[in-house]
Coordinates of C-alpha atoms in Angstrom, one line a residue:
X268 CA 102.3 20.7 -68.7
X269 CA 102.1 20.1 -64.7
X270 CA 105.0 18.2 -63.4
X271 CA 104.1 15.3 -61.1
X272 CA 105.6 17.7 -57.8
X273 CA 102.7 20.4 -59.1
X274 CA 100.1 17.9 -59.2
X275 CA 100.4 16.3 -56.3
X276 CA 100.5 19.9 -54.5
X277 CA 97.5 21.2 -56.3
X278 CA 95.8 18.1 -54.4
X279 CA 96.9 18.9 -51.2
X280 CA 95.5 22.7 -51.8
X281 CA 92.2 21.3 -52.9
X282 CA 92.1 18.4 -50.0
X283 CA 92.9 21.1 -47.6
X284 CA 89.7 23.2 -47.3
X285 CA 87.4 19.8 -48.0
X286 CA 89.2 18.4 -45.0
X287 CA 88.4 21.8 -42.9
X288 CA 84.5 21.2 -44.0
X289 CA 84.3 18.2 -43.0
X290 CA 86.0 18.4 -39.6
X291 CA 83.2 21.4 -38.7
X292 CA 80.5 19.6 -40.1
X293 CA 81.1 16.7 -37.4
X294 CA 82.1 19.2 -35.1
X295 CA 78.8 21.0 -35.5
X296 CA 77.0 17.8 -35.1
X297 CA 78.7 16.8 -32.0
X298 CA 77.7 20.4 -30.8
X299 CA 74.4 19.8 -32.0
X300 CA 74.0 16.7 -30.3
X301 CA 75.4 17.6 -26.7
X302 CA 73.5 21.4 -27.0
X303 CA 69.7 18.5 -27.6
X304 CA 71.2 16.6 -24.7
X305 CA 72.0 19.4 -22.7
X306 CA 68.8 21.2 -23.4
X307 CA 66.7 17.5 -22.4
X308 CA 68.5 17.9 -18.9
X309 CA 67.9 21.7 -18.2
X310 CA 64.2 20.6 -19.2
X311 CA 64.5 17.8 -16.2
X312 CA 63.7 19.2 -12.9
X313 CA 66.3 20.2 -10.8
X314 CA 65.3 18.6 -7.2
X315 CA 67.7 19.3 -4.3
X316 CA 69.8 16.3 -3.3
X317 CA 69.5 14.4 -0.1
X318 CA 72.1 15.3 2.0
X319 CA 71.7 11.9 4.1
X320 CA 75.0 9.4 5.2
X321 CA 73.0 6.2 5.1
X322 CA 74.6 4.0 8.5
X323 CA 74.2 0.0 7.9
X324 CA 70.7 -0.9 7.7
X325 CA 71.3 -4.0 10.1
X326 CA 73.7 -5.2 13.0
X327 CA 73.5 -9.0 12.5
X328 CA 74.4 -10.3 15.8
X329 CA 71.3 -11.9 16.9
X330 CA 69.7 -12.0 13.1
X331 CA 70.3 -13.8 10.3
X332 CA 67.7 -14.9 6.9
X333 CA 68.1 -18.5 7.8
X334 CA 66.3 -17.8 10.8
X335 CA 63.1 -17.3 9.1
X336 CA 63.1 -19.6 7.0
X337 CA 63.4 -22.2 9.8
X338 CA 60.8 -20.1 12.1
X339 CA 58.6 -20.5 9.1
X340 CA 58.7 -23.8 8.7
X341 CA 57.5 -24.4 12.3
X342 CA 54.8 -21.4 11.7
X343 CA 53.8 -22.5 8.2
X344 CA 53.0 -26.0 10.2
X345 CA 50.9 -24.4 13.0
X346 CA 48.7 -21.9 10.7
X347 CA 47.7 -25.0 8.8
X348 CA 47.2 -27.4 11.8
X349 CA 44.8 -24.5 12.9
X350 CA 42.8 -23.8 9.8
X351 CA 39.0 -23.5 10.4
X352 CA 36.8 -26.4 9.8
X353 CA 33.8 -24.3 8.8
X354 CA 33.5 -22.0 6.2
X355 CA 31.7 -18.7 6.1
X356 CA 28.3 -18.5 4.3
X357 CA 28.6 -17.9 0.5
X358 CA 26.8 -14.6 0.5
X359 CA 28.2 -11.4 -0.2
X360 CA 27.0 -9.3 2.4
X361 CA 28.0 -5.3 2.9
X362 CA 27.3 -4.1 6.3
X363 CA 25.8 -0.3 6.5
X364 CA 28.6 2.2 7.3
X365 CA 28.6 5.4 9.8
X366 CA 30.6 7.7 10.0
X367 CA 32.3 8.3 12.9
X368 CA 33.0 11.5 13.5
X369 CA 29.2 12.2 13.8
X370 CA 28.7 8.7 15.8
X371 CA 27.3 9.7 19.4
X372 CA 27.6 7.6 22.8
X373 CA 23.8 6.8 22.9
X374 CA 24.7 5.4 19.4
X375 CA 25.1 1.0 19.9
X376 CA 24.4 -0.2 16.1
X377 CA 26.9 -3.3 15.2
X378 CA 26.1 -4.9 12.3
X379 CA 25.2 -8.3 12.5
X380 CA 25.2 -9.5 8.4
X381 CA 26.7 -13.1 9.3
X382 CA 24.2 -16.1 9.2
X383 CA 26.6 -18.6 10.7
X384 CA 25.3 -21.7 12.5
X385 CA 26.4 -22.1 16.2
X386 CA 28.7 -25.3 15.5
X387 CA 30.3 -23.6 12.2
X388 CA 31.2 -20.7 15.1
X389 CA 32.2 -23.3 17.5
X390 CA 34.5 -25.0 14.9
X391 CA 36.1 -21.4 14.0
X392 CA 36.5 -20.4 17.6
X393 CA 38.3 -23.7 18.6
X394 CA 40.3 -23.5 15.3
X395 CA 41.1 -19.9 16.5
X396 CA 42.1 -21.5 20.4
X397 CA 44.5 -23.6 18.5
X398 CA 46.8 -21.5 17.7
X399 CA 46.1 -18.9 20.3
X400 CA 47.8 -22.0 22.4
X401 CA 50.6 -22.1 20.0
X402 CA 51.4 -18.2 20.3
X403 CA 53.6 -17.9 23.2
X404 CA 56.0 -20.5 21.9
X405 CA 56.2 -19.3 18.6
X406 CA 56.6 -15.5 19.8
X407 CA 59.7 -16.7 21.8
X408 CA 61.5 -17.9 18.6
X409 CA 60.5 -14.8 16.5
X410 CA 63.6 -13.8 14.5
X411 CA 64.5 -10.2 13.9
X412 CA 67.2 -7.9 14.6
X413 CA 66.4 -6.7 18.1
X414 CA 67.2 -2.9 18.8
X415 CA 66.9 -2.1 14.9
X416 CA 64.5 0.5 13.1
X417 CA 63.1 0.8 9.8
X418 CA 60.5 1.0 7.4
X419 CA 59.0 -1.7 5.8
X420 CA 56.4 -2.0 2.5
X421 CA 55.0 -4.3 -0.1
X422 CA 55.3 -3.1 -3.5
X423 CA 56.1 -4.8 -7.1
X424 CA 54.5 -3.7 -10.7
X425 CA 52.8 -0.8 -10.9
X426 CA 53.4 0.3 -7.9
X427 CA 56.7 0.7 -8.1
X428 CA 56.6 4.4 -9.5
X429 CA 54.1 5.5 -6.7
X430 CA 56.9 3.6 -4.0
X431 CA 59.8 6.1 -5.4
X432 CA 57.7 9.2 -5.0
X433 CA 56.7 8.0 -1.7
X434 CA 60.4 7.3 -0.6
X435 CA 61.8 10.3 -1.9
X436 CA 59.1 12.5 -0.3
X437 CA 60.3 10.2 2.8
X438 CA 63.9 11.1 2.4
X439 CA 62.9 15.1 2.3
X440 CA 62.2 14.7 6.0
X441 CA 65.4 13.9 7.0
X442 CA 65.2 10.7 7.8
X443 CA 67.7 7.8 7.5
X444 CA 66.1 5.0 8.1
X445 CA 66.2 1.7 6.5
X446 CA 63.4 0.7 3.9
X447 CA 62.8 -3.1 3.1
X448 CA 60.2 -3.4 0.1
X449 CA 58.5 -6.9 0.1
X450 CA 57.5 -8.6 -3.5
X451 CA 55.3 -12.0 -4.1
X452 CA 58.0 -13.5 -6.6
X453 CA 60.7 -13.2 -8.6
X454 CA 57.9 -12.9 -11.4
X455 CA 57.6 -9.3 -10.7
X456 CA 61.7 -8.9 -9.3
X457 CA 62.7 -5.6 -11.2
X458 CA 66.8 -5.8 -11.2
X459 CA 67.3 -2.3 -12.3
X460 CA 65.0 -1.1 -9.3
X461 CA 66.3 -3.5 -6.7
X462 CA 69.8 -3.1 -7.7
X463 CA 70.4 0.1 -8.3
X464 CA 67.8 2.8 -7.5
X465 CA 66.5 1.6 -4.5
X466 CA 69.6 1.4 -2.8
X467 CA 70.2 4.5 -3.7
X468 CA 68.0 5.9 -1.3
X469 CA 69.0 3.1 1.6
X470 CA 65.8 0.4 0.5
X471 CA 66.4 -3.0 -0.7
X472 CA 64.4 -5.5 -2.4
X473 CA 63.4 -9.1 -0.5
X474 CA 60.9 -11.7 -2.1
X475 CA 58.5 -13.7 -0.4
X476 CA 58.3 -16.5 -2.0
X477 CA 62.7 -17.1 -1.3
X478 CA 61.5 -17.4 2.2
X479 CA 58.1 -19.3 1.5
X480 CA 59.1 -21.6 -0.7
X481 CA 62.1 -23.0 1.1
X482 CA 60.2 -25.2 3.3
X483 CA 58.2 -28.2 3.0
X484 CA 54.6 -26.6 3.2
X485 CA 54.0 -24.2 0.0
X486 CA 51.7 -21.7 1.4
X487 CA 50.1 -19.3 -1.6
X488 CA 49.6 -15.3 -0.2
X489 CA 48.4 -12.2 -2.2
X490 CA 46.9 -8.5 -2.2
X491 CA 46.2 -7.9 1.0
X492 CA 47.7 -10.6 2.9
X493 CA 51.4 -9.5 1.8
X494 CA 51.6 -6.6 4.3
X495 CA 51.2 -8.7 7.3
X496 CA 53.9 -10.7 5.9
X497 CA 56.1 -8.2 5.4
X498 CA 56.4 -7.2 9.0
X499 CA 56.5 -11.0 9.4
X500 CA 59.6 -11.6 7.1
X501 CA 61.5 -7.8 8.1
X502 CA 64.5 -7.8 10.0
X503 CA 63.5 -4.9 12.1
X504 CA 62.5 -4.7 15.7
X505 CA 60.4 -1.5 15.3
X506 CA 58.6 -0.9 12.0
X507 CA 56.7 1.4 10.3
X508 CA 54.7 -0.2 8.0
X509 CA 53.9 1.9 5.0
X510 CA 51.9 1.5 2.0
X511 CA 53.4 2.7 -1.2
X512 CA 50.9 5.5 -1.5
X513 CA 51.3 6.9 1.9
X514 CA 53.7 10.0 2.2
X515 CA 55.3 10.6 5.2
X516 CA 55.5 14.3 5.8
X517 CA 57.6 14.6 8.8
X518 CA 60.5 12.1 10.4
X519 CA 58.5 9.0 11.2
X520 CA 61.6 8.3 13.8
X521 CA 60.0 11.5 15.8
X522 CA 57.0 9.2 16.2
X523 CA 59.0 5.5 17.1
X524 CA 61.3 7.6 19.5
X525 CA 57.6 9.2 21.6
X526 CA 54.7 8.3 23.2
X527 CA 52.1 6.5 23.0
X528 CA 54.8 4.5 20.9
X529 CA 57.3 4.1 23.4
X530 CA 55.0 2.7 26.2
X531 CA 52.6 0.9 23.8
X532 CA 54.6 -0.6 20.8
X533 CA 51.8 -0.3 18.4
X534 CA 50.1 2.9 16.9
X535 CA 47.3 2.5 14.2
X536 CA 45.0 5.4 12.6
X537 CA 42.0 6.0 11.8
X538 CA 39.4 5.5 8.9
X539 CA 36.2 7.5 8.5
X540 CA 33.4 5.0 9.4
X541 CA 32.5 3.3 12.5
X542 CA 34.0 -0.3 13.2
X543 CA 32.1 -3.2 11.2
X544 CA 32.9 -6.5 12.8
X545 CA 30.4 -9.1 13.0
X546 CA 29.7 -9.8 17.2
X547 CA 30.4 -13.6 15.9
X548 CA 34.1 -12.4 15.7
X549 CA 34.2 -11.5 19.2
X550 CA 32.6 -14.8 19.7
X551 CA 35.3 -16.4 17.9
X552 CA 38.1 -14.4 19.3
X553 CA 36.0 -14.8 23.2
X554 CA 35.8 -11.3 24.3
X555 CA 33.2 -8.9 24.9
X556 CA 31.8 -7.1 22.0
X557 CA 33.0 -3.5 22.4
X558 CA 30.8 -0.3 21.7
X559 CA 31.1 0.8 18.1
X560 CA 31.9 4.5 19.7
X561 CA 34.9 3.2 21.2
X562 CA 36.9 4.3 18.2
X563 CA 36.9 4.1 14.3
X564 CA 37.6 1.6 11.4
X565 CA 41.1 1.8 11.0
X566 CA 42.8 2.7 8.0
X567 CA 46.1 0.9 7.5
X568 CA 48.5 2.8 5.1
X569 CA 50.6 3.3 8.0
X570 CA 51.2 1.2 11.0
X571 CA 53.6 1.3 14.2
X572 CA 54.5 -2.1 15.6
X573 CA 57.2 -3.2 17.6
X574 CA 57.9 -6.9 17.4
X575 CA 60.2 -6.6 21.3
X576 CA 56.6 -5.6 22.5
X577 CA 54.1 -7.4 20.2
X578 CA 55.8 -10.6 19.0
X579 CA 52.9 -12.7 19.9
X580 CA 50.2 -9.5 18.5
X581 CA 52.1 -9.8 15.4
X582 CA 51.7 -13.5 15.0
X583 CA 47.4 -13.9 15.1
X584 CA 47.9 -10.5 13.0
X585 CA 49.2 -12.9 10.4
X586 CA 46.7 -15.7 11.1
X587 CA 43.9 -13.7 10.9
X588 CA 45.5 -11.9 7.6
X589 CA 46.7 -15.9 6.2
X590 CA 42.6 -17.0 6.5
X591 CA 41.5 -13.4 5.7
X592 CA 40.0 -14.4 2.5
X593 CA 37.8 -16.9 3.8
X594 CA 37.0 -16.1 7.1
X595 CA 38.5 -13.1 8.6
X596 CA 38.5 -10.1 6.4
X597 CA 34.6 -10.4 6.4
X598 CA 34.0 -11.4 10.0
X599 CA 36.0 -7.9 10.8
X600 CA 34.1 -5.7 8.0
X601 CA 31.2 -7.8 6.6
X602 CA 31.4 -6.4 3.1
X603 CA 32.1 -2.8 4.8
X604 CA 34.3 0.4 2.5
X605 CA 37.9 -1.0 2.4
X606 CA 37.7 -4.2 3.2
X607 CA 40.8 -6.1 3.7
X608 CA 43.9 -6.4 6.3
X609 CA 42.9 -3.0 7.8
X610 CA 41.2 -4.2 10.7
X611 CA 43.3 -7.1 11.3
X612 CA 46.0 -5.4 13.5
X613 CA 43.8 -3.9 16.4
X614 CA 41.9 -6.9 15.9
X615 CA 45.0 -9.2 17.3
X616 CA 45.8 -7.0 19.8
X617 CA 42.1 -6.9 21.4
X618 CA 41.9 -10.7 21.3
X619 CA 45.3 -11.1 23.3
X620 CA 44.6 -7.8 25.3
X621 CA 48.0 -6.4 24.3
X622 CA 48.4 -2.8 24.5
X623 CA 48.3 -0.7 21.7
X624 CA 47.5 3.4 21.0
X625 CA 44.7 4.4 18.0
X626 CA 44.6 7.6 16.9
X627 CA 41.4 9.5 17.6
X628 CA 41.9 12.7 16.1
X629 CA 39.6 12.2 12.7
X630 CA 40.8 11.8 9.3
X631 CA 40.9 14.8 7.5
X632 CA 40.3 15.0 3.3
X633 CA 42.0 16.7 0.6
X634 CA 40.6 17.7 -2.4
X635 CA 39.1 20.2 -4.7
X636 CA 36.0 21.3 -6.2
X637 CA 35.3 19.6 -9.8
X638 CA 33.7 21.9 -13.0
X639 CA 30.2 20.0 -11.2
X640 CA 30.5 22.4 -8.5
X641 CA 31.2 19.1 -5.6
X642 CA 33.7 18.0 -3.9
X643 CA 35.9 15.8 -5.0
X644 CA 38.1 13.9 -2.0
X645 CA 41.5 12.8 -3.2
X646 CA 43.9 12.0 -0.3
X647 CA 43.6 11.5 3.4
X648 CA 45.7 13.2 6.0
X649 CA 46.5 11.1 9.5
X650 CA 47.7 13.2 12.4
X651 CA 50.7 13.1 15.0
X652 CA 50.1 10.3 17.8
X653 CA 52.5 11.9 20.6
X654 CA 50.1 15.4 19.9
X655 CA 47.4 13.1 19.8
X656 CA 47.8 11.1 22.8
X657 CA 49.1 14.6 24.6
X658 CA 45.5 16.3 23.9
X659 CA 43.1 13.4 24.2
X660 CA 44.3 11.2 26.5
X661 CA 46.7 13.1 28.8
X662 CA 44.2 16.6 28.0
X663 CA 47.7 18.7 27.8
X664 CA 45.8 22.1 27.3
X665 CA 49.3 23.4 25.8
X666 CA 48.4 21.1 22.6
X667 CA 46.5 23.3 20.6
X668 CA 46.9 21.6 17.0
X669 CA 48.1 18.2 16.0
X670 CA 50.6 18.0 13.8
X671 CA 49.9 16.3 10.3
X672 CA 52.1 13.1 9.7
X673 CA 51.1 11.5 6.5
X674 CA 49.3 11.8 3.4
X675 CA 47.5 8.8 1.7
X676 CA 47.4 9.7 -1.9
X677 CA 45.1 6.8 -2.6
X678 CA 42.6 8.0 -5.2
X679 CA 45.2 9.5 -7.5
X680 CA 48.1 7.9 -7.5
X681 CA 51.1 9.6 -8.7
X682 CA 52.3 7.3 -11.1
X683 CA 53.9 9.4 -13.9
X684 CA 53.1 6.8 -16.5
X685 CA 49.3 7.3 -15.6
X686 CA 48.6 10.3 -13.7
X687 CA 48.9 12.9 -16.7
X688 CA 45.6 10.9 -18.5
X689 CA 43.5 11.2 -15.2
X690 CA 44.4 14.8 -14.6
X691 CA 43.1 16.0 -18.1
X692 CA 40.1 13.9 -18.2
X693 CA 39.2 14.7 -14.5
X694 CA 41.4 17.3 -12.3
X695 CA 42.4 20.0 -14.3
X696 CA 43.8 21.9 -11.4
X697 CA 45.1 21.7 -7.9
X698 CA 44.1 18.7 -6.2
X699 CA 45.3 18.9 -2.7
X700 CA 44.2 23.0 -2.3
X701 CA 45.5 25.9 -2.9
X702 CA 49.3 26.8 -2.1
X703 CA 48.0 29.0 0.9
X704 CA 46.2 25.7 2.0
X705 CA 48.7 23.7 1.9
X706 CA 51.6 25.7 3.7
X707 CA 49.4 26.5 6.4
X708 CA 48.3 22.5 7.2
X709 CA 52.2 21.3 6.5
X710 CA 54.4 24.2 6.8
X711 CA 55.2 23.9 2.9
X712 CA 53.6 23.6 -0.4
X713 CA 53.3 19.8 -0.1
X714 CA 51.4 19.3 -3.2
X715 CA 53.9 21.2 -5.2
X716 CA 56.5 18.8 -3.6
X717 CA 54.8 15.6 -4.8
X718 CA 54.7 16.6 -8.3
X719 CA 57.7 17.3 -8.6
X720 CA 59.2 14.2 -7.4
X721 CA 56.7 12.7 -9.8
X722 CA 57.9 14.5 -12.7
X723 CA 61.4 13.5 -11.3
X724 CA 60.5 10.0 -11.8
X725 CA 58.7 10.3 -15.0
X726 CA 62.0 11.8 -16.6
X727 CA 64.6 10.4 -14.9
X728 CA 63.5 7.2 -14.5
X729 CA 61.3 7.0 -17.8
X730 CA 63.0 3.9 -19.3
X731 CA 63.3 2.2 -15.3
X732 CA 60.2 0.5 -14.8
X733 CA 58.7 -2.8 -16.1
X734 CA 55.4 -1.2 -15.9
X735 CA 56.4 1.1 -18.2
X736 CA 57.9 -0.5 -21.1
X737 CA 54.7 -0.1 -23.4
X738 CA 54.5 3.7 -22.8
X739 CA 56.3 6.8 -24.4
X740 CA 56.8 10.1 -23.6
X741 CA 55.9 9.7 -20.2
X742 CA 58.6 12.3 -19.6
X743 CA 57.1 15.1 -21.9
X744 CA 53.3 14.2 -20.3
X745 CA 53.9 14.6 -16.9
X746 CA 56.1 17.9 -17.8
X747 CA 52.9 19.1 -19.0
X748 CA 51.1 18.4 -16.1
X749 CA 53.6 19.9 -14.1
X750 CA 54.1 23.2 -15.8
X751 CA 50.8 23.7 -16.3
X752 CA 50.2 23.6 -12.4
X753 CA 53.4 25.3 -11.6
X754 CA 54.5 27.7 -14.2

């Protein structure tokens, strides 16, 4: 018989080699598990970093938030003592459009779709002298960080995705700006986004209604109206006003820091079709009814303003934006493609006879032919205003092309939660060019660029948005997408 002493060593033997199994089975599945997680990053794209020092977005000195919320208490007061006493005729009109580029000088067509009685234009043009008198007292107590830069944009929801694509594209030109993004409410505040990624590449989240509600008068704003707002509301002096779709392709400071920005302090671009407004706004706003070949419609995902120069532009811009609904968005398009705030801006300036620079170098279209054998337009390309302004106004013969400075990827936005859908059902291929296209209008394979940061958002990012919460494998989709494109 075993003694106690062999029994307890004939354990040890046998517990010895179960021990060693066990130890490599969870040794094997710890490989296993880091080789899946290090195999799910490898799949990730690897994007070059932004070698950027962010500086502080905003010397403080002559700025503070409790500023605006006590100019807008005065303000909220005066657009409201001014509000039109007449209404607009409740018919939807949609005035006949032309496009520009082939509009001639003999050619004098303005739409007139507006049947407005005389004393309902009266009562609009004297609400409109109202606070035309108010402007140059409310300019001088404009609050805003004077000799600061920066962009500024209005985003929440599902366009949140699209904003990251657009600012990291941003952030590949170099530049360090500041980026302010503008919500409606705390309804649609994202904390992960506002806290963390966003100030990761130098933007920060700010909420209308913090400012709007804090004061006795509860004005209500939406769509549209929040852009004009936003400049309104942002700390900046000079701004570039950005829509969350537009892509910057080279350093927007090349354009605050040359002319016609310098001289002018406010740069707009240009849609396809002939201007719209109703000679009953001119009425309204009392100035001559310009030629419709003067220049285009304008087409506002991007927007130059500087408030030093146009403090009192900026404030009708947000009058005739806070009664666009029911008067001015159709008295400056009648119904027309687009409309909105887009013609607002110019609009303010004309009426006050402030200067200002438009872009006249037509909007070009991206695109690519469909299975049906057409064209299918896709994105919009605005041109360089100093190149601009050097050929067309100044005739500088040395200017032999303009130099492209943003994309509007309006048709298909690249949302990687939604994109991958849309491209099966509809694209299938390419839908900016060919690469040979592309580097030869921008110098790199732009489109190539955009997808990727994309697909950088769609896996790195897949679990960030509040849009997103209902969706899965976004990151495996929009892989698909992009190695089928790019492989």
């Amino acid at each position: 018989m075993y003694s106690i002493s062999a029994r307890r060593k004939f354990r040890i033997l046998l517990l010895i080699p179960l021990s060693i199994l066990i130890l490599l089975g969870l040794g094997w599945l710890r490989f296993r598990s880091n080789f899946n997680h290090l195999r799910e990053r490898l799949q990730r794209p690897v994007l070059p970093s932004f070698n950027i020092t962010f500086t502080q977005a905003l010397p403080l000195s002559n700025y503070h938030p409790g500023m605006l919320v006590q100019f807008w208490d005065t303000l909220s007061h005066a657009l409201v003592e001014a509000k039109p006493t007449a209404s607009l005729p409740d018919v939807p009109v949609e005035a006949p459009i032309n496009d520009f580029s082939k509009v001639r000088k003999p050619f004098n067509f303005r739409p007139d779709m507006l049947d407005i009685p005389q004393e309902d234009v009266d009562a609009i043009r004297d609400a409109h002298s109202r606070f035309a008198a108010q402007i140059p007292t409310l300019a001088s107590q404009l609050p805003y960080a004077r000799g600061t830069r920066g962009i500024v944009t209005a985003a929440a929801g599902s366009f949140m995705p699209i904003l990251i694509v657009s600012l990291r594209m941003l952030r590949r030109t170099g530049t360090t700006l500041p980026v302010e993004v503008f919500m409606e409410s705390n309804a649609v505040f994202e904390p992960e986004i506002c806290n963390s990624i966003l100030p990761a590449l130098n933007a920060r989240c700010l909420v209308l209604s913090e400012f709007m509600d804090a004061v006795t008068l509860k004005l209500e704003i939406s769509r549209y109206q929040l852009k004009a707002f936003a400049i309104m509301f942002s700390s900046f002096d000079e701004a570039l006003l950005l829509d969350s779709d537009s892509i910057a392709v080279e350093n927007p400071e090349l354009l605050l820091d040359s002319e016609p920005f310098i001289s002018k302090g406010l740069v707009s671009w240009p849609d396809y079709w002939a201007n719209t407004a109703s000679p009953k706004f001119y009425e309204i706003s009392s100035q001559p009814v310009p030629s419709p070949t003067v220049r285009a419609s304008s087409e506002s995902g991007q927007l130059l303003i500087s408030k030093t120069k146009h403090a009192s532009t900026l404030l009708l811009i947000l009058y005739y934006n806070y009664y666009g609904p029911s008067h001015y968005y159709t008295l400056l398009s009648q119904g027309a493609v687009g409309q909105g705030d887009k013609e607002t801006y110019l609009a303010a300036a004309m009426s006050l006879n402030t200067s200002f620079y438009a872009v006249s170098n037509n909007i070009e279209t991206l695109g690519f032919e469909g299975d049906d054998k057409r064209f299918h337009g896709c994105g919009t390309i605005q041109f360089n205003p100093e190149d601009d302004y050097k050929k067309n106004v100044l005739h500088d013969e040395s200017v032999k092309d303009v130099r492209r400075s943003f994309v509007h990827a309006q048709t298909y936005k690249m949302d990687a939660g939604k994109i991958p859908s849309t491209f099966h059902q509809e694209i299938n291929k390419r839908m900016w060019g060919p690469q040979e296209s592309m580097r030869e209008k921008f110098g790199r394979d732009l489109e190539k660029q955009v997808w990727g940061e994309t697909l950088f958002t769609g896996c790195h990012l897949e679990h960030s948005f509040q849009d997103w919460q209902n969706k899965t494998n976004i990151c495996k989709q929009i892989r698909t997408v992009y190695q089928f494109l790019f492989a």
